[in-house]
Tab-separated table of C-alpha atoms and ligand atoms in Angstrom:
chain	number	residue	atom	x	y	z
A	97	UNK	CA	49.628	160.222	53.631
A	98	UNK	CA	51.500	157.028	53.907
A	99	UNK	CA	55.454	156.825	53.885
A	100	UNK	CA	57.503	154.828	50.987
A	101	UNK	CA	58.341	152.167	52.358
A	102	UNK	CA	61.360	149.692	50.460
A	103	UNK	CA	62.806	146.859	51.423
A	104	UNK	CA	66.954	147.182	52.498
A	105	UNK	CA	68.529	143.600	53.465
A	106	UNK	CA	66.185	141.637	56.530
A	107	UNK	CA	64.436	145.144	56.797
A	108	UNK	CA	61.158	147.071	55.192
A	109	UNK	CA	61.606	150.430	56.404
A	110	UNK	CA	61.381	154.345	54.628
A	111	UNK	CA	62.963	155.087	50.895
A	112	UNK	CA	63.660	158.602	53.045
A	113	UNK	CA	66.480	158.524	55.832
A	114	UNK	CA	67.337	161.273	57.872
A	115	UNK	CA	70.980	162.419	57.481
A	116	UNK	CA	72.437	163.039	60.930
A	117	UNK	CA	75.597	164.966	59.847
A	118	UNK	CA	74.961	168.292	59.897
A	119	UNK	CA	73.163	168.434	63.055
A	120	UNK	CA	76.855	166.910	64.810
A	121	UNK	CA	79.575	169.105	62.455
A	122	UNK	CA	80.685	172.078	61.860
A	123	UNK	CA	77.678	174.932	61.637
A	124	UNK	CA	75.574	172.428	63.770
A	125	UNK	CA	72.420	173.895	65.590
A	126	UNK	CA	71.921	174.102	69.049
A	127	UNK	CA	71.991	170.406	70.651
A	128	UNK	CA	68.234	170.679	71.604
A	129	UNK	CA	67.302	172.446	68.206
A	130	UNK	CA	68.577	169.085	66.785
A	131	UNK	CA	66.647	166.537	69.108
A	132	UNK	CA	63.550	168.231	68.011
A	133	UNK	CA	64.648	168.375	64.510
A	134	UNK	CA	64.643	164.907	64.641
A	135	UNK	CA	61.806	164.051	66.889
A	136	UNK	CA	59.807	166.510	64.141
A	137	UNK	CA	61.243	164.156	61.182
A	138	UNK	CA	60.144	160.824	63.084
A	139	UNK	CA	56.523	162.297	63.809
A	140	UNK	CA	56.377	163.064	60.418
A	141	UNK	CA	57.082	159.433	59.635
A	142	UNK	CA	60.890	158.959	59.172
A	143	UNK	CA	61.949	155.780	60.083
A	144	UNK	CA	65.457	155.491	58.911
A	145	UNK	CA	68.387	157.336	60.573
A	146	UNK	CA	71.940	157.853	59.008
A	147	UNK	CA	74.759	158.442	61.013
A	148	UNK	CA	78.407	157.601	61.691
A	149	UNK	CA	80.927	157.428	64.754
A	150	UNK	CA	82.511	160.026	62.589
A	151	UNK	CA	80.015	162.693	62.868
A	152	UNK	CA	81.194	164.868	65.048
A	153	UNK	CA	83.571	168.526	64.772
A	154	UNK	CA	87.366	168.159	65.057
A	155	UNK	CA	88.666	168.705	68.296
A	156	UNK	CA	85.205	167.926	69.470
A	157	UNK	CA	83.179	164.960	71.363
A	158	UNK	CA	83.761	161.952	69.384
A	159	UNK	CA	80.904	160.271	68.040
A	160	UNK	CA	78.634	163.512	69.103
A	161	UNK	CA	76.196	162.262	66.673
A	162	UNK	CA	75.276	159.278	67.281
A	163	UNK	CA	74.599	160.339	70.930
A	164	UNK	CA	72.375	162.560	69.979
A	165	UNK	CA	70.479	159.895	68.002
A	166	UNK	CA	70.781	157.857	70.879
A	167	UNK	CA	69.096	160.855	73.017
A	168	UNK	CA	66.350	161.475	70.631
A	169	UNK	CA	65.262	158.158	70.401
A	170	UNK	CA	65.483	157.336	73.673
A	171	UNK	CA	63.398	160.571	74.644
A	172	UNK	CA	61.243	160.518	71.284
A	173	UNK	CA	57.000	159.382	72.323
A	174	UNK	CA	56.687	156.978	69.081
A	175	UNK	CA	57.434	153.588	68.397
A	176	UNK	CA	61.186	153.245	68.771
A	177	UNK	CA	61.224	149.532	67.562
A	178	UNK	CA	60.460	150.630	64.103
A	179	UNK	CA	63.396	152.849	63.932
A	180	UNK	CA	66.525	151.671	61.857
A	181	UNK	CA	69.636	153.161	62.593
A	182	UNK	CA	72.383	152.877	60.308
A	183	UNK	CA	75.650	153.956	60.932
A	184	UNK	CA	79.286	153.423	59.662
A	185	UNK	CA	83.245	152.905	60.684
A	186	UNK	CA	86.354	153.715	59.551
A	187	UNK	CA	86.659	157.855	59.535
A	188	UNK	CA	87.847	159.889	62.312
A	189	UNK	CA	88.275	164.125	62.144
A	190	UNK	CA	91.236	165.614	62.268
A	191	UNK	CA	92.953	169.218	61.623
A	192	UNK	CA	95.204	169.778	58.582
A	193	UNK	CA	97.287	173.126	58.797
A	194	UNK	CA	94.358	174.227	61.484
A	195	UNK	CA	91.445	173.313	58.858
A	196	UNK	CA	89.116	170.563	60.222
A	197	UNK	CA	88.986	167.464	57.990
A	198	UNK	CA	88.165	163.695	57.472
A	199	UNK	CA	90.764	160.966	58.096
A	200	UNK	CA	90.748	157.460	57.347
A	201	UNK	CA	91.607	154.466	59.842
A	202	UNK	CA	90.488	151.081	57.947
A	203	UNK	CA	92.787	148.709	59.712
A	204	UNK	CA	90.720	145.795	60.752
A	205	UNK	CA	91.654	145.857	64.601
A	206	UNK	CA	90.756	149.537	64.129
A	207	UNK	CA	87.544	149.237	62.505
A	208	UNK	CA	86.448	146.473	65.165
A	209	UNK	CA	86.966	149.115	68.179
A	210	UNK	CA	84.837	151.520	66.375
A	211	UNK	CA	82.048	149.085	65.579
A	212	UNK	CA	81.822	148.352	69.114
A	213	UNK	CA	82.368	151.650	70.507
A	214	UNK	CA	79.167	152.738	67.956
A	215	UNK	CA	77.239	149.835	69.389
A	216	UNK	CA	77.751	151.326	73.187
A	217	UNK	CA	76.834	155.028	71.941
A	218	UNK	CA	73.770	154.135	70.334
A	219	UNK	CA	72.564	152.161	73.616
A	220	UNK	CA	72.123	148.653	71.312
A	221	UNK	CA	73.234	145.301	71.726
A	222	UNK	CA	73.527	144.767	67.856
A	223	UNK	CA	73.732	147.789	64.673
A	224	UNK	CA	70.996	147.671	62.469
A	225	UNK	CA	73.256	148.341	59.377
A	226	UNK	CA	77.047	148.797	59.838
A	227	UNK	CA	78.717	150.623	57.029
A	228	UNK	CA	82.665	150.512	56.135
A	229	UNK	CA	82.624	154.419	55.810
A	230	UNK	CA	85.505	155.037	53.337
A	231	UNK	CA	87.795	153.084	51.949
A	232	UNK	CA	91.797	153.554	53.578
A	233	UNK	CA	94.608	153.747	50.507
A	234	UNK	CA	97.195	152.035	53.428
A	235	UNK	CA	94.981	149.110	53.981
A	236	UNK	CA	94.263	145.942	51.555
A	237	UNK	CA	90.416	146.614	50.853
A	238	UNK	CA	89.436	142.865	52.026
A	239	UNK	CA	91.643	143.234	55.029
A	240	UNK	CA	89.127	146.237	56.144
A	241	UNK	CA	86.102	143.873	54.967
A	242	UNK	CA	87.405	141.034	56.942
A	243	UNK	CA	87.396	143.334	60.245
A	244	UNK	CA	83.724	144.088	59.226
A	245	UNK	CA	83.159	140.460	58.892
A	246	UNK	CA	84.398	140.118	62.243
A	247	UNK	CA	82.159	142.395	63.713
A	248	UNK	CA	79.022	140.608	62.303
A	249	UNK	CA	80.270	137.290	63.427
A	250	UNK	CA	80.680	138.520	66.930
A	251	UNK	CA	76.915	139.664	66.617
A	252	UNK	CA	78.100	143.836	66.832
A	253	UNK	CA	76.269	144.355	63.398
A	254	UNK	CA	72.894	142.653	62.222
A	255	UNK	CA	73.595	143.488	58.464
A	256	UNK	CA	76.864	145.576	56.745
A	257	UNK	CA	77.073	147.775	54.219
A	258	UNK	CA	80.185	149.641	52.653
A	259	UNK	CA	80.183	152.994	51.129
A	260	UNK	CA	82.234	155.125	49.007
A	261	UNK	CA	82.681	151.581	47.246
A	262	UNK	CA	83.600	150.982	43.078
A	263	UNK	CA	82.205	148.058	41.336
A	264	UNK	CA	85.606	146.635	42.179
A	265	UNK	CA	85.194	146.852	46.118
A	266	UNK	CA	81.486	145.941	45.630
A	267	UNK	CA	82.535	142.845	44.662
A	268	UNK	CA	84.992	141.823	47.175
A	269	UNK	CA	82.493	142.813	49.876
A	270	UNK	CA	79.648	140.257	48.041
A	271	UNK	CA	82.522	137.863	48.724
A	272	UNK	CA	83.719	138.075	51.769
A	273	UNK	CA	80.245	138.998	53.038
A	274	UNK	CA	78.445	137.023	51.235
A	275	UNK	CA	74.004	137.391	52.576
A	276	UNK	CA	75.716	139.790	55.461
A	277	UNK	CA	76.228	142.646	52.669
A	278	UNK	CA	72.789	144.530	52.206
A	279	UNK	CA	73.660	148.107	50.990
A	280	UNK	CA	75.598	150.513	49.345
A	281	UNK	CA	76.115	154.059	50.087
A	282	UNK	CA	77.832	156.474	47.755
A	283	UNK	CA	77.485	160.200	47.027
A	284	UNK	CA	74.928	160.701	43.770
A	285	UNK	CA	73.094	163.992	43.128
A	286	UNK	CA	72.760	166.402	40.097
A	287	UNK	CA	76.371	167.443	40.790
A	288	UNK	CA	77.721	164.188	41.307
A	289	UNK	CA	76.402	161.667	39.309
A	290	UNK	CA	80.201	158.989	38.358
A	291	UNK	CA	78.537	156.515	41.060
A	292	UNK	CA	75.405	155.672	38.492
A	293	UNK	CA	77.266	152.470	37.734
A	294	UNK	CA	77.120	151.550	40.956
A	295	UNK	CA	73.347	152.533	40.825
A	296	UNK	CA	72.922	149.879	38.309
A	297	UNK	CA	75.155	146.917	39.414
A	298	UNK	CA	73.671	147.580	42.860
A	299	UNK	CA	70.248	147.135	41.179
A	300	UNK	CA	70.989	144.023	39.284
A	301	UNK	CA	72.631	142.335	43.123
A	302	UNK	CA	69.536	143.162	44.410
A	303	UNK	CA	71.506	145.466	47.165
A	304	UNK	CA	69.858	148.345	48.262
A	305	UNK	CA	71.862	151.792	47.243
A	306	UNK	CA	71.567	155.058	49.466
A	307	UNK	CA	72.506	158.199	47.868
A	308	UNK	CA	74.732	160.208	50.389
A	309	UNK	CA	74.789	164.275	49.893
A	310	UNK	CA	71.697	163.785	47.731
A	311	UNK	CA	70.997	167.359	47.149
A	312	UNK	CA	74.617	168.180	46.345
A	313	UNK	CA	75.280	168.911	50.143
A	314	UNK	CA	76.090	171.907	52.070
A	315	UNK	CA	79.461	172.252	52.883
A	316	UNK	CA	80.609	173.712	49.373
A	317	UNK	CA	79.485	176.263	46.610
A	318	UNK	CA	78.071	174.470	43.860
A	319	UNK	CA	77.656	174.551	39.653
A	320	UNK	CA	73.706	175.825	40.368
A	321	UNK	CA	73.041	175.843	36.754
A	322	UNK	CA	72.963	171.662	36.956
A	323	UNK	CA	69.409	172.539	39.367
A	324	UNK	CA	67.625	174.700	36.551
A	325	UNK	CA	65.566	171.668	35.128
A	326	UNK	CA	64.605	170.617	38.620
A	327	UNK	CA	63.742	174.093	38.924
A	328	UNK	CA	61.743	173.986	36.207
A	329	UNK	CA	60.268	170.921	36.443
A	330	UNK	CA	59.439	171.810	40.591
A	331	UNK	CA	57.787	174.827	39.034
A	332	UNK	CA	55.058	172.907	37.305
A	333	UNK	CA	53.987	170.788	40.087
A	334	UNK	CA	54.056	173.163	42.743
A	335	UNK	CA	56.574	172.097	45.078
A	336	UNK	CA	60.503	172.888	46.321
A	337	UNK	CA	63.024	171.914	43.818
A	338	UNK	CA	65.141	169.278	46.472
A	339	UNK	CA	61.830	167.576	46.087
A	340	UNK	CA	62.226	166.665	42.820
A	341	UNK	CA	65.863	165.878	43.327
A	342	UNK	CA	65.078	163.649	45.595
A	343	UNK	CA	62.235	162.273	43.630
A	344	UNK	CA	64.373	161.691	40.798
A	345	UNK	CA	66.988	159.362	42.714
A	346	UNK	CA	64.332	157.576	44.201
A	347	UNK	CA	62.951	156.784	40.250
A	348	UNK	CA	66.134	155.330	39.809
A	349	UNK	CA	64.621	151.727	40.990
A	350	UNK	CA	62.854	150.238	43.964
A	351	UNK	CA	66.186	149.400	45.276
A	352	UNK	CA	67.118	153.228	45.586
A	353	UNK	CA	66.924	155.123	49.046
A	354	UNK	CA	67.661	158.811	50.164
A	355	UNK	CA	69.582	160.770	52.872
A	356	UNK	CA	69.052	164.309	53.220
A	357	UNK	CA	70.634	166.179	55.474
A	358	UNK	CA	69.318	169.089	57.380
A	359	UNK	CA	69.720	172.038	59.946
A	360	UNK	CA	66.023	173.274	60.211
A	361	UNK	CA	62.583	170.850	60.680
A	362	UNK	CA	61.918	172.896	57.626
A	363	UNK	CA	63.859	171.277	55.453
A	364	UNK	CA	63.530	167.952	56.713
A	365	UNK	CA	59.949	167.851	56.508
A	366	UNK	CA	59.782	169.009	53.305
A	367	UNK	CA	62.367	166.630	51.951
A	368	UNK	CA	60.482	163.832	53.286
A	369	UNK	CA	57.308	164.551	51.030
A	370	UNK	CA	59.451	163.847	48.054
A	371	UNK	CA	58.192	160.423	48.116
A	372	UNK	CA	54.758	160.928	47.553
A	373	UNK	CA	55.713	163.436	44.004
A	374	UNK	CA	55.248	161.344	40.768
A	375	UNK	CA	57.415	162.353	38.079
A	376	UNK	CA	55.865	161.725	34.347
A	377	UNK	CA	58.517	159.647	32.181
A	378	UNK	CA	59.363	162.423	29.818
A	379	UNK	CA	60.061	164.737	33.112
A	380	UNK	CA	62.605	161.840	34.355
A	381	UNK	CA	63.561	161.917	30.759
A	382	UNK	CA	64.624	165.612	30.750
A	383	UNK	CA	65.869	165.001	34.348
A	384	UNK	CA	67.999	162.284	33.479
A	385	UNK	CA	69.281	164.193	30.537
A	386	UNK	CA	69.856	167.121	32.834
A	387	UNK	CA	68.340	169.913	30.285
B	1348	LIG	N1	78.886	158.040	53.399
B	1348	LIG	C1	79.522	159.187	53.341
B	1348	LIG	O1	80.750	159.257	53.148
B	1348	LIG	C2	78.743	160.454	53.526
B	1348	LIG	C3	79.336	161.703	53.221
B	1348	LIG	C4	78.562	162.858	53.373
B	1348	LIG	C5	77.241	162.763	53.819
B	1348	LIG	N2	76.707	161.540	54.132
B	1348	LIG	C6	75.292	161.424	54.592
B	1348	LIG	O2	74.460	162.165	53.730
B	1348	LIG	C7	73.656	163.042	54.508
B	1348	LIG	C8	73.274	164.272	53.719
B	1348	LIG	O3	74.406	164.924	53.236
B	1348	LIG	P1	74.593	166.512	53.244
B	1348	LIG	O4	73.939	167.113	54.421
B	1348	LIG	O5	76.025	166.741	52.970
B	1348	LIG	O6	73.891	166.973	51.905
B	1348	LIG	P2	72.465	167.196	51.271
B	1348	LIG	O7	71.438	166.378	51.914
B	1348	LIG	O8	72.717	167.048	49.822
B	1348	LIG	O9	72.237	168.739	51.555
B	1348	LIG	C9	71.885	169.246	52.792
B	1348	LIG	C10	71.535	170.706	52.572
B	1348	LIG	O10	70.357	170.782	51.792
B	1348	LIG	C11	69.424	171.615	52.411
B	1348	LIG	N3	68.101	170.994	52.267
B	1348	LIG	C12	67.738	169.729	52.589
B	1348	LIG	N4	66.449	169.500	52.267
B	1348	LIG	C13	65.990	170.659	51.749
B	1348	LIG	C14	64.728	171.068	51.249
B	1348	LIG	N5	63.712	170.215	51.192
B	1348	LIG	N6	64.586	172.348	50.801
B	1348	LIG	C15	65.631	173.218	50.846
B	1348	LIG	N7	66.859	172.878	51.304
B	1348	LIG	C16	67.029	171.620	51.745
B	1348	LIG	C17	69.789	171.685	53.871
B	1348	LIG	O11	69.357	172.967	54.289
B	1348	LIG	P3	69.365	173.501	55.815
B	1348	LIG	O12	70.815	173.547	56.179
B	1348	LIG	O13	68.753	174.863	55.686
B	1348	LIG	O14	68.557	172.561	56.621
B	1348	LIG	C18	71.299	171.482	53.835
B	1348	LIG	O15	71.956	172.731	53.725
B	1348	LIG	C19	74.518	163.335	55.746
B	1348	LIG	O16	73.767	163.811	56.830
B	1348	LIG	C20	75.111	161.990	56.003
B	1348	LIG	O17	74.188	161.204	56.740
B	1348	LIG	C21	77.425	160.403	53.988
């Protein structure tokens, strides 16, 4: 069984990404649990890793996950050329009244140390895809997109992306960027579905869009009932219902990719069949519709 393959920017690689998050925050698994999670996705035929300099617990090792990537590439028996890593800059963790969180830092000078320092973690001369991880409400939007600019003129990134973008920052990326700016990441599941305009201006730029969270993600209770029709709709073709999920998104157009996140080779490897599930029309229909 061959591996969707799409096309993202100067590369050709698979619709499904692994997400690296969970295996570097809070509730992680044992480090080596995760370098075989991961070496078990890649043998399975993952080619596409998502992580970010951010991924890591507060209080903790910074950029613990993209290490780890580092490690299981570097240790992994395949062909490591085919790989695309993808990661992003601009968060940092932090505690707020003892709770872990996510903080922003998108000043340009900032964003340029953490592009570099991701470059050094991940043992590469130049980032596959770079990603603006979040936009920061103290700093002028193109400000942060000129200090991702920078970073692909100095050769740290080979292609950027931004993420958590409007149609608004979309745009001022496409000009500042201008053929530098391949992709889009933003959260979109059954739960979360106010980015499908950027799902369909994404489509008609011809930039490839990542869905973030894509199953709704793990890290709080959600409305289940929103699930039922993939439920349903799993039921009659045999499979897990994140498969559908996943299969859905990916319907959305060729220019659509995938990151699910994991804990367990379990789930991984059954995420990454998703591809290969063909949804009739009136089942993306009812999908769409959500009932
Ligand atoms: N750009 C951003 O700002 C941003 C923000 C958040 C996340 N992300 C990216 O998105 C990735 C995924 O996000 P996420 O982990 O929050 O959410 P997610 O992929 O929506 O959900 C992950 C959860 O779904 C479960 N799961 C995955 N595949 C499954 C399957 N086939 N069957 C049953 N359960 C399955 C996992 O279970 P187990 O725990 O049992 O394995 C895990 O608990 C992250 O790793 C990260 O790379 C980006």
């Amino acid at each position: 069984m061959s591996a969707l393959i799409r096309k993202i920017g100067p590369y050709t690689t698979t619709a499904i990404a692994l997400g690296g998050m969970g295996l570097s925050i809070e509730k992680k698994p044992p480090y080596e649990e995760s370098i075989e999670i991961i070496h078990d996705a890649l043998d399975a035929g993952c080619r596409f890793i998502d992580t970010a300099w951010a991924y890591y617990m507060s209080g903790g090792e910074e950029q613990h996950n993209e290490k780890l990537i580092r490690e299981a590439l570097d240790t992994w028996n395949g062909p490591r050329d085919e790989v695309l890593v993808a990661t992003k800059a601009g968060h940092f963790r932090n505690f707020t009244d003892g709770v872990p969180t996510w903080d922003v830092n998108g000043a340009p000078e900032a964003l340029i140390q953490y592009g570099k320092q991701s470059a050094v973690a991940l043992g590469v001369d130049s980032i596959d895809l770079l990603y603006f991880h979040r936009p920061d409400p103290k700093v002028p939007y193109n400000e942060s997109i000129e200090g991702m600019k920078a970073l692909y003129d100095q050769g740290v990134a080979k292609t950027i992306g931004i993420s958590n973008a409007s149609i608004e920052q979309i745009d001022i990326a496409r000009s500042i960027l201008g053929d530098a700016f391949v992709a889009v990441q933003n959260q979109l599941s059954p739960i979360y579905k106010d980015t499908l305009d950027t799902v369909e201006y994404t489509k008609k730029l011809g930039l490839a869009f990542l869905c973030w969270s894509p199953l709704g993600g793990f890290r709080k209770p959600k409305d289940e009932t929103k699930y039922d029709i993939f439920k349903e709709v799993a039921a009659a073709h045999g499979v897990s219902y994140q498969q559908v999920v996943l299969a859905w998104e990916l319907a959305m157009g060729d220019h659509m990719f995938v990151i699910p996140g994991t804990h367990r080779s379990q789930t991984i490897l059954d995420s990454l069949k998703a591809d290969q599930l063909v949804l009739s029309d009136e089942e993306l229909l009812r999908l769409n519709a959500g009932k």
